[in-house]
């Protein structure tokens, strides 16, 4: 390999001019300023905070939507039971309660003539939801669509404290079914 001094004059001039150009770029690059570690940590902390707020609120939405689904299932079964009583001209009932072993779960069945014939299958509330009462209950509809009494069916989460709950109300005179959270 030849030393720099042994290169032809034009080659050494090109090499020296390219070295000069690289050195002239360095001061410009050295003037650019990047982000400090403290600035990057602050931005990262802000992102983590915003994600935790978003995740926390979305978990609450999941709980609320599960409760809403549970209540709408019960309301739907009550509405269909009332419709069955009116269209077939017979008394129809919904029986509901909680199984406590091995896992608490709410269940309900639709029957005609005060439990003599069960229609369909046993329905279960979604996992994590039960009826608020520990006793079995029932709602009966007459052939004219009225109910046997004003009834409030409360569905709640299986949690010790800070649980969500909603109510399905059946009116006696009209058999009208409404929900409230």
GROMACS .gro file of N, CA and C in nm:
model
  543
    1UNK      N    1   0.085  -0.116   0.000
    1UNK     CA    2   0.000   0.000   0.000
    1UNK      C    3   0.090   0.123   0.000
    2UNK      N    4   0.055   0.220  -0.079
    2UNK     CA    5   0.137   0.340  -0.094
    2UNK      C    6   0.099   0.442   0.009
    3UNK      N    7   0.192   0.517   0.053
    3UNK     CA    8   0.166   0.624   0.148
    3UNK      C    9   0.098   0.739   0.078
    4UNK      N   10   0.041   0.830   0.155
    4UNK     CA   11  -0.032   0.944   0.099
    4UNK      C   12   0.060   1.031   0.016
    5UNK      N   13   0.184   1.042   0.055
    5UNK     CA   14   0.277   1.125  -0.019
    5UNK      C   15   0.311   1.069  -0.155
    6UNK      N   16   0.290   0.941  -0.175
    6UNK     CA   17   0.326   0.880  -0.302
    6UNK      C   18   0.212   0.883  -0.402
    7UNK      N   19   0.096   0.929  -0.363
    7UNK     CA   20  -0.015   0.939  -0.459
    7UNK      C   21   0.011   1.054  -0.556
    8UNK      N   22  -0.045   1.043  -0.672
    8UNK     CA   23  -0.032   1.156  -0.764
    8UNK      C   24  -0.095   1.280  -0.703
    9UNK      N   25  -0.051   1.389  -0.751
    9UNK     CA   26  -0.091   1.516  -0.694
    9UNK      C   27  -0.243   1.538  -0.700
   10UNK      N   28  -0.307   1.504  -0.808
   10UNK     CA   29  -0.452   1.526  -0.820
   10UNK      C   30  -0.529   1.434  -0.725
   11UNK      N   31  -0.482   1.312  -0.701
   11UNK     CA   32  -0.550   1.220  -0.610
   11UNK      C   33  -0.538   1.270  -0.468
   12UNK      N   34  -0.419   1.320  -0.429
   12UNK     CA   35  -0.404   1.369  -0.292
   12UNK      C   36  -0.483   1.497  -0.273
   13UNK      N   37  -0.502   1.577  -0.372
   13UNK     CA   38  -0.582   1.698  -0.361
   13UNK      C   39  -0.729   1.663  -0.342
   14UNK      N   40  -0.778   1.563  -0.415
   14UNK     CA   41  -0.918   1.520  -0.399
   14UNK      C   42  -0.942   1.464  -0.260
   15UNK      N   43  -0.845   1.385  -0.212
   15UNK     CA   44  -0.859   1.325  -0.080
   15UNK      C   45  -0.857   1.432   0.027
   16UNK      N   46  -0.767   1.529   0.012
   16UNK     CA   47  -0.761   1.637   0.110
   16UNK      C   48  -0.887   1.723   0.107
   17UNK      N   49  -0.944   1.747  -0.013
   17UNK     CA   50  -1.066   1.827  -0.021
   17UNK      C   51  -1.185   1.752   0.038
   18UNK      N   52  -1.191   1.618   0.022
   18UNK     CA   53  -1.302   1.543   0.081
   18UNK      C   54  -1.288   1.536   0.233
   19UNK      N   55  -1.167   1.528   0.286
   19UNK     CA   56  -1.147   1.533   0.430
   19UNK      C   57  -1.187   1.669   0.483
   20UNK      N   58  -1.152   1.773   0.410
   20UNK     CA   59  -1.188   1.908   0.449
   20UNK      C   60  -1.340   1.923   0.455
   21UNK      N   61  -1.411   1.865   0.354
   21UNK     CA   62  -1.557   1.874   0.351
   21UNK      C   63  -1.620   1.801   0.470
   22UNK      N   64  -1.565   1.684   0.507
   22UNK     CA   65  -1.619   1.612   0.622
   22UNK      C   66  -1.598   1.689   0.750
   23UNK      N   67  -1.482   1.752   0.762
   23UNK     CA   68  -1.455   1.829   0.883
   23UNK      C   69  -1.542   1.953   0.889
   24UNK      N   70  -1.578   2.006   0.774
   24UNK     CA   71  -1.664   2.125   0.775
   24UNK      C   72  -1.808   2.090   0.815
   25UNK      N   73  -1.846   1.963   0.797
   25UNK     CA   74  -1.981   1.922   0.837
   25UNK      C   75  -1.992   1.901   0.987
   26UNK      N   76  -1.884   1.865   1.049
   26UNK     CA   77  -1.889   1.834   1.192
   26UNK      C   78  -1.932   1.952   1.279
   27UNK      N   79  -1.884   2.069   1.257
   27UNK     CA   80  -1.932   2.178   1.343
   27UNK      C   81  -2.082   2.202   1.329
   28UNK      N   82  -2.138   2.182   1.208
   28UNK     CA   83  -2.282   2.202   1.190
   28UNK      C   84  -2.359   2.094   1.266
   29UNK      N   85  -2.312   1.968   1.260
   29UNK     CA   86  -2.379   1.860   1.330
   29UNK      C   87  -2.363   1.876   1.480
   30UNK      N   88  -2.251   1.927   1.524
   30UNK     CA   89  -2.230   1.946   1.667
   30UNK      C   90  -2.321   2.054   1.723
   31UNK      N   91  -2.371   2.143   1.639
   31UNK     CA   92  -2.460   2.248   1.685
   31UNK      C   93  -2.602   2.198   1.707
   32UNK      N   94  -2.639   2.083   1.647
   32UNK     CA   95  -2.774   2.029   1.667
   32UNK      C   96  -2.787   1.978   1.810
   33UNK      N   97  -2.905   1.998   1.866
   33UNK     CA   98  -2.926   1.958   2.003
   33UNK      C   99  -3.033   1.849   2.007
   34UNK      N  100  -3.011   1.741   2.078
   34UNK     CA  101  -3.108   1.632   2.093
   34UNK      C  102  -3.188   1.649   2.220
   35UNK      N  103  -3.269   1.547   2.251
   35UNK     CA  104  -3.350   1.549   2.373
   35UNK      C  105  -3.266   1.500   2.489
   36UNK      N  106  -3.286   1.559   2.602
   36UNK     CA  107  -3.214   1.513   2.720
   36UNK      C  108  -3.287   1.394   2.780
   37UNK      N  109  -3.220   1.322   2.866
   37UNK     CA  110  -3.279   1.207   2.931
   37UNK      C  111  -3.399   1.248   3.016
   38UNK      N  112  -3.391   1.361   3.080
   38UNK     CA  113  -3.501   1.410   3.161
   38UNK      C  114  -3.625   1.438   3.077
   39UNK      N  115  -3.607   1.498   2.960
   39UNK     CA  116  -3.721   1.524   2.872
   39UNK      C  117  -3.784   1.395   2.824
   40UNK      N  118  -3.703   1.296   2.788
   40UNK     CA  119  -3.755   1.167   2.742
   40UNK      C  120  -3.831   1.096   2.854
   41UNK      N  121  -3.781   1.102   2.976
   41UNK     CA  122  -3.850   1.040   3.089
   41UNK      C  123  -3.982   1.108   3.121
   42UNK      N  124  -3.987   1.240   3.108
   42UNK     CA  125  -4.114   1.312   3.130
   42UNK      C  126  -4.218   1.272   3.027
   43UNK      N  127  -4.179   1.264   2.902
   43UNK     CA  128  -4.273   1.224   2.796
   43UNK      C  129  -4.319   1.081   2.817
   44UNK      N  130  -4.226   0.993   2.852
   44UNK     CA  131  -4.261   0.853   2.878
   44UNK      C  132  -4.357   0.843   2.997
   45UNK      N  133  -4.332   0.919   3.102
   45UNK     CA  134  -4.422   0.921   3.218
   45UNK      C  135  -4.560   0.971   3.182
   46UNK      N  136  -4.570   1.072   3.099
   46UNK     CA  137  -4.699   1.124   3.054
   46UNK      C  138  -4.775   1.020   2.974
   47UNK      N  139  -4.706   0.949   2.887
   47UNK     CA  140  -4.770   0.844   2.806
   47UNK      C  141  -4.823   0.732   2.897
   48UNK      N  142  -4.744   0.690   2.994
   48UNK     CA  143  -4.787   0.586   3.088
   48UNK      C  144  -4.909   0.632   3.167
   49UNK      N  145  -4.909   0.757   3.211
   49UNK     CA  146  -5.024   0.811   3.285
   49UNK      C  147  -5.150   0.810   3.199
   50UNK      N  148  -5.142   0.856   3.077
   50UNK     CA  149  -5.258   0.860   2.989
   50UNK      C  150  -5.309   0.719   2.958
   51UNK      N  151  -5.218   0.624   2.938
   51UNK     CA  152  -5.261   0.486   2.914
   51UNK      C  153  -5.329   0.427   3.036
   52UNK      N  154  -5.281   0.458   3.154
   52UNK     CA  155  -5.345   0.404   3.275
   52UNK      C  156  -5.484   0.462   3.294
   53UNK      N  157  -5.503   0.588   3.263
   53UNK     CA  158  -5.636   0.650   3.272
   53UNK      C  159  -5.729   0.586   3.170
   54UNK      N  160  -5.682   0.567   3.048
   54UNK     CA  161  -5.766   0.507   2.944
   54UNK      C  162  -5.800   0.363   2.978
   55UNK      N  163  -5.705   0.288   3.029
   55UNK     CA  164  -5.729   0.148   3.064
   55UNK      C  165  -5.826   0.138   3.182
   56UNK      N  166  -5.810   0.224   3.280
   56UNK     CA  167  -5.901   0.222   3.394
   56UNK      C  168  -6.044   0.251   3.356
   57UNK      N  169  -6.064   0.346   3.269
   57UNK     CA  170  -6.201   0.378   3.228
   57UNK      C  171  -6.258   0.270   3.138
   58UNK      N  172  -6.175   0.205   3.058
   58UNK     CA  173  -6.228   0.099   2.972
   58UNK      C  174  -6.267  -0.023   3.054
   59UNK      N  175  -6.199  -0.050   3.164
   59UNK     CA  176  -6.239  -0.160   3.250
   59UNK      C  177  -6.375  -0.132   3.313
   60UNK      N  178  -6.400  -0.008   3.350
   60UNK     CA  179  -6.531   0.029   3.402
   60UNK      C  180  -6.640   0.012   3.297
   61UNK      N  181  -6.609   0.042   3.174
   61UNK     CA  182  -6.706   0.023   3.066
   61UNK      C  183  -6.738  -0.125   3.050
   62UNK      N  184  -6.638  -0.210   3.065
   62UNK     CA  185  -6.661  -0.353   3.054
   62UNK      C  186  -6.756  -0.404   3.162
   63UNK      N  187  -6.737  -0.356   3.283
   63UNK     CA  188  -6.826  -0.395   3.392
   63UNK      C  189  -6.968  -0.347   3.365
   64UNK      N  190  -6.980  -0.223   3.322
   64UNK     CA  191  -7.113  -0.167   3.297
   64UNK      C  192  -7.183  -0.237   3.181
   65UNK      N  193  -7.108  -0.271   3.077
   65UNK     CA  194  -7.171  -0.339   2.963
   65UNK      C  195  -7.213  -0.481   3.001
   66UNK      N  196  -7.137  -0.548   3.089
   66UNK     CA  197  -7.177  -0.680   3.137
   66UNK      C  198  -7.306  -0.673   3.217
   67UNK      N  199  -7.317  -0.571   3.301
   67UNK     CA  200  -7.440  -0.552   3.378
   67UNK      C  201  -7.557  -0.523   3.286
   68UNK      N  202  -7.535  -0.437   3.189
   68UNK     CA  203  -7.641  -0.401   3.095
   68UNK      C  204  -7.688  -0.525   3.018
   69UNK      N  205  -7.594  -0.611   2.977
   69UNK     CA  206  -7.630  -0.734   2.905
   69UNK      C  207  -7.711  -0.826   2.995
   70UNK      N  208  -7.673  -0.838   3.121
   70UNK     CA  209  -7.746  -0.923   3.215
   70UNK      C  210  -7.890  -0.876   3.233
   71UNK      N  211  -7.905  -0.746   3.252
   71UNK     CA  212  -8.038  -0.690   3.273
   71UNK      C  213  -8.125  -0.704   3.147
   72UNK      N  214  -8.065  -0.683   3.033
   72UNK     CA  215  -8.142  -0.696   2.908
   72UNK      C  216  -8.183  -0.841   2.882
   73UNK      N  217  -8.101  -0.937   2.924
   73UNK     CA  218  -8.140  -1.078   2.911
   73UNK      C  219  -8.261  -1.108   2.998
   74UNK      N  220  -8.259  -1.061   3.121
   74UNK     CA  221  -8.373  -1.084   3.211
   74UNK      C  222  -8.498  -1.013   3.157
   75UNK      N  223  -8.482  -0.890   3.111
   75UNK     CA  224  -8.597  -0.816   3.057
   75UNK      C  225  -8.653  -0.887   2.934
   76UNK      N  226  -8.567  -0.938   2.849
   76UNK     CA  227  -8.611  -1.010   2.730
   76UNK      C  228  -8.691  -1.135   2.768
   77UNK      N  229  -8.643  -1.210   2.866
   77UNK     CA  230  -8.716  -1.329   2.910
   77UNK      C  231  -8.851  -1.293   2.969
   78UNK      N  232  -8.855  -1.184   3.047
   78UNK     CA  233  -8.983  -1.141   3.103
   78UNK      C  234  -9.080  -1.096   2.994
   79UNK      N  235  -9.030  -1.026   2.895
   79UNK     CA  236  -9.115  -0.980   2.784
   79UNK      C  237  -9.170  -1.099   2.705
   80UNK      N  238  -9.084  -1.197   2.679
   80UNK     CA  239  -9.130  -1.316   2.606
   80UNK      C  240  -9.229  -1.397   2.688
   81UNK      N  241  -9.211  -1.401   2.820
   81UNK     CA  242  -9.305  -1.472   2.907
   81UNK      C  243  -9.441  -1.404   2.905
   82UNK      N  244  -9.441  -1.273   2.911
   82UNK     CA  245  -9.567  -1.198   2.904
   82UNK      C  246  -9.636  -1.222   2.770
   83UNK      N  247  -9.557  -1.220   2.664
   83UNK     CA  248  -9.612  -1.245   2.530
   83UNK      C  249  -9.671  -1.386   2.522
   84UNK      N  250  -9.603  -1.483   2.581
   84UNK     CA  251  -9.652  -1.621   2.583
   84UNK      C  252  -9.785  -1.631   2.656
   85UNK      N  253  -9.797  -1.562   2.769
   85UNK     CA  254  -9.921  -1.565   2.846
   85UNK      C  255 -10.037  -1.506   2.766
   86UNK      N  256 -10.011  -1.396   2.697
   86UNK     CA  257 -10.117  -1.330   2.622
   86UNK      C  258 -10.156  -1.412   2.499
   87UNK      N  259 -10.059  -1.460   2.423
   87UNK     CA  260 -10.091  -1.530   2.297
   87UNK      C  261 -10.152  -1.668   2.320
   88UNK      N  262 -10.113  -1.736   2.426
   88UNK     CA  263 -10.168  -1.870   2.452
   88UNK      C  264 -10.284  -1.869   2.551
   89UNK      N  265 -10.313  -1.752   2.607
   89UNK     CA  266 -10.426  -1.741   2.699
   89UNK      C  267 -10.408  -1.821   2.826
   90UNK      N  268 -10.286  -1.832   2.873
   90UNK     CA  269 -10.259  -1.908   2.995
   90UNK      C  270 -10.164  -1.828   3.084
   91UNK      N  271 -10.158  -1.865   3.208
   91UNK     CA  272 -10.066  -1.800   3.300
   91UNK      C  273  -9.925  -1.850   3.272
   92UNK      N  274  -9.828  -1.757   3.272
   92UNK     CA  275  -9.689  -1.794   3.249
   92UNK      C  276  -9.603  -1.721   3.352
   93UNK      N  277  -9.496  -1.786   3.396
   93UNK     CA  278  -9.413  -1.732   3.505
   93UNK      C  279  -9.266  -1.743   3.472
   94UNK      N  280  -9.190  -1.655   3.536
   94UNK     CA  281  -9.044  -1.662   3.535
   94UNK      C  282  -9.001  -1.685   3.679
   95UNK      N  283  -8.927  -1.792   3.702
   95UNK     CA  284  -8.873  -1.820   3.835
   95UNK      C  285  -8.724  -1.789   3.831
   96UNK      N  286  -8.675  -1.719   3.933
   96UNK     CA  287  -8.533  -1.682   3.934
   96UNK      C  288  -8.474  -1.703   4.072
   97UNK      N  289  -8.343  -1.719   4.077
   97UNK     CA  290  -8.273  -1.737   4.204
   97UNK      C  291  -8.125  -1.751   4.179
   98UNK      N  292  -8.052  -1.783   4.285
   98UNK     CA  293  -7.906  -1.795   4.278
   98UNK      C  294  -7.863  -1.935   4.320
   99UNK      N  295  -7.771  -1.991   4.245
   99UNK     CA  296  -7.698  -2.108   4.292
   99UNK      C  297  -7.579  -2.054   4.368
  100UNK      N  298  -7.551  -2.107   4.483
  100UNK     CA  299  -7.437  -2.055   4.559
  100UNK      C  300  -7.317  -2.148   4.558
  101UNK      N  301  -7.332  -2.268   4.509
  101UNK     CA  302  -7.217  -2.359   4.504
  101UNK      C  303  -7.201  -2.410   4.363
  102UNK      N  304  -7.082  -2.431   4.312
  102UNK     CA  305  -6.955  -2.391   4.370
  102UNK      C  306  -6.925  -2.243   4.345
  103UNK      N  307  -6.985  -2.186   4.243
  103UNK     CA  308  -6.963  -2.045   4.210
  103UNK      C  309  -7.099  -1.977   4.209
  104UNK      N  310  -7.114  -1.860   4.273
  104UNK     CA  311  -7.244  -1.792   4.270
  104UNK      C  312  -7.284  -1.758   4.126
  105UNK      N  313  -7.405  -1.795   4.091
  105UNK     CA  314  -7.454  -1.760   3.958
  105UNK      C  315  -7.605  -1.749   3.963
  106UNK      N  316  -7.656  -1.651   3.890
  106UNK     CA  317  -7.800  -1.632   3.884
  106UNK      C  318  -7.859  -1.717   3.772
  107UNK      N  319  -7.974  -1.775   3.795
  107UNK     CA  320  -8.041  -1.854   3.693
  107UNK      C  321  -8.191  -1.821   3.696
  108UNK      N  322  -8.256  -1.848   3.584
  108UNK     CA  323  -8.399  -1.825   3.576
  108UNK      C  324  -8.459  -1.915   3.470
  109UNK      N  325  -8.585  -1.954   3.489
  109UNK     CA  326  -8.656  -2.040   3.395
  109UNK      C  327  -8.793  -1.981   3.367
  110UNK      N  328  -8.847  -2.014   3.252
  110UNK     CA  329  -8.980  -1.971   3.212
  110UNK      C  330  -9.069  -2.095   3.215
  111UNK      N  331  -9.187  -2.082   3.275
  111UNK     CA  332  -9.278  -2.196   3.280
  111UNK      C  333  -9.422  -2.148   3.265
  112UNK      N  334  -9.511  -2.244   3.240
  112UNK     CA  335  -9.653  -2.212   3.232
  112UNK      C  336  -9.725  -2.276   3.350
  113UNK      N  337  -9.840  -2.225   3.380
  113UNK     CA  338  -9.926  -2.279   3.486
  113UNK      C  339  -9.851  -2.302   3.617
  114UNK      N  340  -9.783  -2.200   3.663
  114UNK     CA  341  -9.714  -2.202   3.793
  114UNK      C  342  -9.611  -2.315   3.805
  115UNK      N  343  -9.532  -2.334   3.704
  115UNK     CA  344  -9.420  -2.426   3.715
  115UNK      C  345  -9.447  -2.567   3.670
  116UNK      N  346  -9.564  -2.595   3.614
  116UNK     CA  347  -9.592  -2.732   3.574
  116UNK      C  348  -9.513  -2.774   3.451
  117UNK      N  349  -9.488  -2.683   3.360
  117UNK     CA  350  -9.412  -2.718   3.240
  117UNK      C  351  -9.308  -2.609   3.213
  118UNK      N  352  -9.182  -2.648   3.218
  118UNK     CA  353  -9.075  -2.552   3.191
  118UNK      C  354  -9.059  -2.538   3.041
  119UNK      N  355  -9.053  -2.415   2.997
  119UNK     CA  356  -9.038  -2.386   2.854
  119UNK      C  357  -8.892  -2.353   2.828
  120UNK      N  358  -8.834  -2.422   2.735
  120UNK     CA  359  -8.694  -2.394   2.702
  120UNK      C  360  -8.602  -2.457   2.803
  121UNK      N  361  -8.494  -2.389   2.832
  121UNK     CA  362  -8.392  -2.440   2.923
  121UNK      C  363  -8.366  -2.338   3.034
  122UNK      N  364  -8.286  -2.380   3.129
  122UNK     CA  365  -8.248  -2.289   3.237
  122UNK      C  366  -8.153  -2.185   3.181
  123UNK      N  367  -8.183  -2.061   3.206
  123UNK     CA  368  -8.098  -1.951   3.160
  123UNK      C  369  -8.010  -1.905   3.276
  124UNK      N  370  -7.886  -1.866   3.243
  124UNK     CA  371  -7.793  -1.820   3.346
  124UNK      C  372  -7.750  -1.678   3.315
  125UNK      N  373  -7.734  -1.600   3.420
  125UNK     CA  374  -7.676  -1.467   3.404
  125UNK      C  375  -7.530  -1.483   3.366
  126UNK      N  376  -7.472  -1.386   3.297
  126UNK     CA  377  -7.330  -1.395   3.263
  126UNK      C  378  -7.243  -1.408   3.389
  127UNK      N  379  -7.128  -1.465   3.371
  127UNK     CA  380  -7.036  -1.488   3.483
  127UNK      C  381  -7.007  -1.356   3.555
  128UNK      N  382  -7.015  -1.361   3.688
  128UNK     CA  383  -6.987  -1.243   3.769
  128UNK      C  384  -7.110  -1.164   3.809
  129UNK      N  385  -7.230  -1.211   3.769
  129UNK     CA  386  -7.353  -1.140   3.802
  129UNK      C  387  -7.453  -1.235   3.867
  130UNK      N  388  -7.524  -1.185   3.967
  130UNK     CA  389  -7.625  -1.264   4.039
  130UNK      C  390  -7.746  -1.175   4.065
  131UNK      N  391  -7.855  -1.240   4.110
  131UNK     CA  392  -7.969  -1.165   4.158
  131UNK      C  393  -7.938  -1.118   4.300
  132UNK      N  394  -7.984  -1.000   4.336
  132UNK     CA  395  -7.947  -0.941   4.464
  132UNK      C  396  -8.011  -1.015   4.581
  133UNK      N  397  -8.122  -1.080   4.560
  133UNK     CA  398  -8.188  -1.152   4.668
  133UNK      C  399  -8.133  -1.294   4.678
  134UNK      N  400  -8.124  -1.345   4.800
  134UNK     CA  401  -8.079  -1.482   4.818
  134UNK      C  402  -8.194  -1.581   4.807
  135UNK      N  403  -8.316  -1.529   4.817
  135UNK     CA  404  -8.434  -1.615   4.806
  135UNK      C  405  -8.473  -1.631   4.660
  136UNK      N  406  -8.542  -1.740   4.631
  136UNK     CA  407  -8.595  -1.759   4.497
  136UNK      C  408  -8.715  -1.666   4.481
  137UNK      N  409  -8.734  -1.617   4.361
  137UNK     CA  410  -8.845  -1.528   4.334
  137UNK      C  411  -8.916  -1.569   4.207
  138UNK      N  412  -9.029  -1.508   4.182
  138UNK     CA  413  -9.102  -1.537   4.059
  138UNK      C  414  -9.183  -1.416   4.017
  139UNK      N  415  -9.210  -1.412   3.889
  139UNK     CA  416  -9.298  -1.311   3.832
  139UNK      C  417  -9.396  -1.386   3.745
  140UNK      N  418  -9.525  -1.368   3.770
  140UNK     CA  419  -9.628  -1.438   3.693
  140UNK      C  420  -9.709  -1.338   3.612
  141UNK      N  421  -9.739  -1.377   3.489
  141UNK     CA  422  -9.821  -1.294   3.401
  141UNK      C  423  -9.952  -1.366   3.374
  142UNK      N  424 -10.062  -1.289   3.379
  142UNK     CA  425 -10.195  -1.342   3.354
  142UNK      C  426 -10.223  -1.341   3.203
  143UNK      N  427 -10.326  -1.411   3.157
  143UNK     CA  428 -10.358  -1.413   3.014
  143UNK      C  429 -10.390  -1.276   2.955
  144UNK      N  430 -10.429  -1.179   3.040
  144UNK     CA  431 -10.456  -1.044   2.988
  144UNK      C  432 -10.330  -0.957   2.987
  145UNK      N  433 -10.214  -1.010   3.027
  145UNK     CA  434 -10.087  -0.937   3.021
  145UNK      C  435 -10.049  -0.868   3.151
  146UNK      N  436 -10.138  -0.869   3.250
  146UNK     CA  437 -10.105  -0.807   3.377
  146UNK      C  438 -10.014  -0.899   3.458
  147UNK      N  439  -9.950  -0.839   3.557
  147UNK     CA  440  -9.861  -0.915   3.644
  147UNK      C  441  -9.928  -0.939   3.778
  148UNK      N  442  -9.878  -1.036   3.853
  148UNK     CA  443  -9.939  -1.066   3.983
  148UNK      C  444  -9.902  -0.964   4.089
  149UNK      N  445  -9.803  -0.881   4.064
  149UNK     CA  446  -9.767  -0.779   4.163
  149UNK      C  447  -9.654  -0.694   4.111
  150UNK      N  448  -9.638  -0.577   4.172
  150UNK     CA  449  -9.523  -0.493   4.136
  150UNK      C  450  -9.397  -0.564   4.182
  151UNK      N  451  -9.306  -0.588   4.090
  151UNK     CA  452  -9.187  -0.665   4.122
  151UNK      C  453  -9.063  -0.591   4.077
  152UNK      N  454  -8.964  -0.585   4.164
  152UNK     CA  455  -8.833  -0.533   4.130
  152UNK      C  456  -8.733  -0.647   4.137
  153UNK      N  457  -8.668  -0.675   4.026
  153UNK     CA  458  -8.564  -0.777   4.021
  153UNK      C  459  -8.432  -0.703   4.008
  154UNK      N  460  -8.346  -0.720   4.108
  154UNK     CA  461  -8.218  -0.650   4.110
  154UNK      C  462  -8.107  -0.746   4.069
  155UNK      N  463  -8.031  -0.706   3.968
  155UNK     CA  464  -7.915  -0.783   3.922
  155UNK      C  465  -7.792  -0.705   3.964
  156UNK      N  466  -7.694  -0.775   4.023
  156UNK     CA  467  -7.573  -0.707   4.070
  156UNK      C  468  -7.450  -0.791   4.043
  157UNK      N  469  -7.335  -0.725   4.057
  157UNK     CA  470  -7.208  -0.793   4.041
  157UNK      C  471  -7.178  -0.878   4.163
  158UNK      N  472  -7.097  -0.982   4.143
  158UNK     CA  473  -7.047  -1.061   4.255
  158UNK      C  474  -6.920  -0.994   4.303
  159UNK      N  475  -6.933  -0.896   4.390
  159UNK     CA  476  -6.820  -0.822   4.448
  159UNK      C  477  -6.858  -0.786   4.589
  160UNK      N  478  -6.758  -0.774   4.673
  160UNK     CA  479  -6.785  -0.737   4.811
  160UNK      C  480  -6.835  -0.595   4.824
  161UNK      N  481  -6.757  -0.502   4.774
  161UNK     CA  482  -6.791  -0.360   4.786
  161UNK      C  483  -6.778  -0.295   4.649
  162UNK      N  484  -6.837  -0.179   4.636
  162UNK     CA  485  -6.829  -0.102   4.512
  162UNK      C  486  -6.878  -0.182   4.392
  163UNK      N  487  -6.992  -0.247   4.407
  163UNK     CA  488  -7.047  -0.326   4.297
  163UNK      C  489  -7.150  -0.246   4.218
  164UNK      N  490  -7.169  -0.285   4.095
  164UNK     CA  491  -7.271  -0.224   4.011
  164UNK      C  492  -7.400  -0.303   4.025
  165UNK      N  493  -7.512  -0.237   4.015
  165UNK     CA  494  -7.642  -0.304   4.023
  165UNK      C  495  -7.741  -0.232   3.933
  166UNK      N  496  -7.838  -0.307   3.886
  166UNK     CA  497  -7.945  -0.252   3.804
  166UNK      C  498  -8.075  -0.324   3.838
  167UNK      N  499  -8.186  -0.260   3.810
  167UNK     CA  500  -8.317  -0.312   3.847
  167UNK      C  501  -8.405  -0.330   3.725
  168UNK      N  502  -8.475  -0.443   3.722
  168UNK     CA  503  -8.580  -0.467   3.623
  168UNK      C  504  -8.711  -0.459   3.699
  169UNK      N  505  -8.799  -0.369   3.659
  169UNK     CA  506  -8.926  -0.347   3.729
  169UNK      C  507  -9.041  -0.394   3.641
  170UNK      N  508  -9.130  -0.473   3.701
  170UNK     CA  509  -9.250  -0.521   3.631
  170UNK      C  510  -9.370  -0.456   3.699
  171UNK      N  511  -9.448  -0.381   3.620
  171UNK     CA  512  -9.567  -0.315   3.674
  171UNK      C  513  -9.683  -0.412   3.685
  172UNK      N  514  -9.759  -0.399   3.792
  172UNK     CA  515  -9.870  -0.492   3.816
  172UNK      C  516  -9.986  -0.471   3.720
  173UNK      N  517 -10.030  -0.350   3.706
  173UNK     CA  518 -10.152  -0.324   3.629
  173UNK      C  519 -10.135  -0.349   3.479
  174UNK      N  520 -10.019  -0.315   3.427
  174UNK     CA  521  -9.999  -0.327   3.282
  174UNK      C  522  -9.904  -0.438   3.242
  175UNK      N  523  -9.823  -0.485   3.336
  175UNK     CA  524  -9.721  -0.583   3.301
  175UNK      C  525  -9.606  -0.522   3.227
  176UNK      N  526  -9.601  -0.388   3.224
  176UNK     CA  527  -9.493  -0.318   3.154
  176UNK      C  528  -9.360  -0.345   3.226
  177UNK      N  529  -9.256  -0.370   3.148
  177UNK     CA  530  -9.125  -0.402   3.203
  177UNK      C  531  -9.027  -0.292   3.166
  178UNK      N  532  -8.959  -0.239   3.267
  178UNK     CA  533  -8.859  -0.135   3.242
  178UNK      C  534  -8.734  -0.164   3.324
  179UNK      N  535  -8.623  -0.104   3.279
  179UNK     CA  536  -8.495  -0.122   3.349
  179UNK      C  537  -8.443   0.011   3.397
  180UNK      N  538  -8.364   0.006   3.502
  180UNK     CA  539  -8.296   0.126   3.551
  180UNK      C  540  -8.163   0.082   3.612
  181UNK      N  541  -8.063   0.167   3.590
  181UNK     CA  542  -7.929   0.136   3.643
  181UNK      C  543  -7.895   0.233   3.753
   0.00000   0.00000   0.00000
